[in-house]
Short mmCIF file of C-alpha atoms in Angstrom, two decimals:
data_model
loop_
_atom_site.label_atom_id
_atom_site.label_comp_id
_atom_site.label_asym_id
_atom_site.label_seq_id
_atom_site.Cartn_x
_atom_site.Cartn_y
_atom_site.Cartn_z
CA MET A 18 -6.69 -0.17 -5.95
CA THR A 19 -6.23 0.78 -9.58
CA ASN A 20 -2.89 0.98 -11.34
CA GLU A 21 -3.29 4.77 -11.55
CA LYS A 22 -3.85 4.98 -7.80
CA ILE A 23 -0.82 2.79 -7.11
CA LEU A 24 1.28 4.91 -9.46
CA GLY A 25 0.13 8.07 -7.67
CA LEU A 26 1.06 6.56 -4.32
CA LEU A 27 4.49 5.56 -5.61
CA ARG A 28 5.04 9.10 -6.90
CA LEU A 29 4.20 10.52 -3.46
CA ILE A 30 6.58 8.06 -1.79
CA ARG A 31 9.41 8.89 -4.21
CA HIS A 32 8.81 12.62 -3.79
CA ASP A 33 8.87 12.30 0.00
CA PHE A 34 11.99 10.13 -0.07
CA GLY A 35 13.77 12.60 -2.38
CA ASN A 36 12.92 15.47 -0.04
CA HIS A 37 14.39 13.58 2.91
CA LEU A 38 17.60 12.90 1.01
CA GLN A 39 17.89 16.57 0.05
CA VAL A 40 17.52 17.66 3.69
CA ILE A 41 20.19 15.20 4.85
CA SER A 42 22.47 16.19 1.98
CA GLY A 43 22.02 19.87 2.84
CA TYR A 44 22.95 19.29 6.46
CA MET A 45 26.02 17.31 5.38
CA GLU A 46 27.16 20.00 2.94
CA LEU A 47 26.85 22.61 5.69
CA GLU A 48 28.76 20.27 8.02
CA ARG A 49 25.78 20.25 10.38
CA TYR A 50 26.29 16.59 11.24
CA GLU A 51 24.31 16.66 14.48
CA ASP A 52 21.29 18.11 12.63
CA ALA A 53 21.63 15.36 9.99
CA ARG A 54 21.82 12.74 12.74
CA GLU A 55 18.72 14.14 14.50
CA TYR A 56 16.83 14.26 11.20
CA ILE A 57 17.67 10.60 10.51
CA ILE A 58 16.51 9.67 14.03
CA SER A 59 13.21 11.49 13.38
CA LEU A 60 12.80 9.55 10.12
CA ILE A 61 13.34 6.27 11.96
CA ALA A 62 10.66 7.27 14.48
CA GLU A 63 8.33 8.18 11.61
CA LEU A 64 8.87 4.78 10.01
CA ALA A 65 8.00 3.11 13.33
CA GLU A 66 4.73 5.11 13.43
CA GLU A 67 3.91 4.11 9.85
CA ARG A 68 4.54 0.46 10.68
CA LYS A 69 1.50 0.61 13.00
CA ILE A 70 -0.71 1.09 9.94
CA PHE A 71 0.55 -2.06 8.27
CA GLU A 72 0.43 -4.13 11.45
CA THR A 73 -3.15 -3.23 12.40
CA CYS A 74 -5.01 -3.06 9.08
CA PRO A 75 -5.82 -5.33 6.16
CA ALA A 76 -4.10 -4.44 2.86
CA GLU A 77 -6.68 -2.05 1.37
CA PRO A 78 -7.12 0.11 4.50
CA ALA A 79 -3.36 0.04 5.15
CA LEU A 80 -2.66 1.51 1.71
CA PHE A 81 -5.44 4.06 2.18
CA PHE A 82 -4.06 5.25 5.54
CA TYR A 83 -0.48 5.28 4.28
CA GLU A 84 -1.54 7.48 1.37
CA LEU A 85 -3.48 9.69 3.79
CA ASN A 86 -0.31 10.05 5.84
CA LEU A 87 1.60 11.28 2.78
CA LEU A 88 -1.18 13.65 1.69
CA VAL A 89 -1.63 15.35 5.06
CA ASN A 90 2.13 15.66 5.34
CA GLU A 91 1.89 17.93 2.28
CA LEU A 92 -0.49 20.10 4.34
CA GLY A 93 2.19 20.44 7.03
CA VAL A 94 0.38 18.12 9.44
CA ILE A 95 1.90 15.16 11.22
CA LEU A 96 -0.62 12.35 11.54
CA ARG A 97 -0.60 9.73 14.26
CA TYR A 98 -3.03 6.84 14.41
CA ASN A 99 -4.32 5.87 17.83
CA ARG A 100 -6.80 3.22 16.74
CA LEU A 101 -7.90 1.96 13.36
CA LYS A 102 -10.82 -0.43 13.36
CA VAL A 103 -11.49 -0.55 9.63
CA ALA A 104 -12.23 -3.42 7.25
CA SER A 105 -13.25 -1.44 4.15
CA VAL A 106 -12.45 2.11 3.05
CA GLN A 107 -14.98 2.53 0.22
CA LEU A 108 -17.20 4.90 2.19
CA LEU A 109 -14.19 6.91 3.40
CA GLU A 110 -12.93 7.20 -0.18
CA LYS A 111 -16.36 8.23 -1.44
CA TYR A 112 -16.59 11.14 1.01
CA GLN A 113 -12.84 11.88 1.00
CA GLU A 114 -12.66 11.47 4.75
CA PRO A 115 -10.75 11.94 6.93
CA TYR A 116 -8.58 13.95 4.49
CA LYS A 117 -11.26 16.59 3.88
CA SER A 118 -11.70 17.23 7.61
CA ILE A 119 -7.97 17.27 8.32
CA ALA A 120 -7.42 19.75 5.47
CA ARG A 121 -10.12 22.00 6.94
CA LEU A 122 -8.78 21.70 10.49
CA SER A 123 -5.18 22.28 9.38
CA LYS A 124 -6.17 25.86 8.54
CA GLU A 125 -6.80 26.48 12.24
CA VAL A 126 -3.20 25.73 13.26
CA SER A 127 0.15 27.21 12.41
CA TRP A 128 2.27 24.99 10.16
CA ARG A 129 5.36 26.34 11.92
CA ASP A 130 4.26 24.51 15.04
CA ASN A 131 4.47 21.10 13.32
CA PRO A 132 0.87 20.29 14.23
CA VAL A 133 0.24 16.70 15.23
CA PHE A 134 -3.24 15.29 14.72
CA PHE A 135 -4.22 12.03 16.41
CA LEU A 136 -6.77 9.92 14.60
CA ASP A 137 -9.17 7.22 15.75
CA ILE A 138 -11.37 5.58 13.14
CA ASN A 139 -14.02 3.08 14.10
CA GLU A 140 -16.06 1.24 11.49
CA GLN A 141 -19.40 0.38 13.03
CA ASP A 142 -21.35 -2.81 12.42
CA ASN A 143 -23.65 -0.98 9.99
CA GLY A 144 -20.68 0.11 7.82
CA ASN A 145 -20.69 3.73 8.98
CA PHE A 146 -17.64 5.37 10.51
CA ILE A 147 -16.93 7.48 13.55
CA ILE A 148 -13.73 9.52 13.15
CA LEU A 149 -12.15 11.28 16.09
CA ILE A 150 -9.46 13.90 15.39
CA GLU A 151 -7.52 15.32 18.32
CA SER A 152 -4.74 17.89 18.60
CA ASP A 153 -3.40 20.18 21.30
CA GLN A 154 -3.41 22.93 18.69
CA LEU A 155 -7.11 22.73 17.82
CA LYS A 156 -9.49 25.02 19.68
CA ASN A 157 -12.29 22.46 19.80
CA SER A 158 -10.47 19.18 20.26
CA PRO A 159 -11.52 16.44 19.86
CA VAL A 160 -13.47 16.77 16.64
CA THR A 161 -15.92 13.98 15.84
CA ILE A 162 -16.95 13.22 12.28
CA GLU A 163 -19.59 10.69 11.33
CA VAL A 164 -19.38 9.20 7.85
CA LYS A 165 -22.49 7.39 6.71
CA GLU A 166 -24.49 6.69 3.59
#
């Protein structure tokens, strides 16, 4: 990962963190303490979900999937990883998958519904990938994407 890529990731993390602090601060200023408490609990649950990425992947894929998490969050999509069997992400980066497919599919759902997409990614022995995207809010779920040279 290049220094520019790392810097971009750090910017996304800082932006996300700042947004969370603003939400909590807003609740506190409005004396909506229960809402602030519930928001903090949801953040703790989100951190537990993100931990799965770092516990199941080598460093390069873990950073890739963490960045993907932040990027799809900007689309209004909550991403959950069911299974990640990935050793290298070069092919995924080259074809901008699964981000490209999630961005396309996110247009089919209402952002007000807090759409949750579940992702399975399996790197095959030949280096190709099978990506499975599921959501209760997608008409044709699951969606299967094959990424190959």
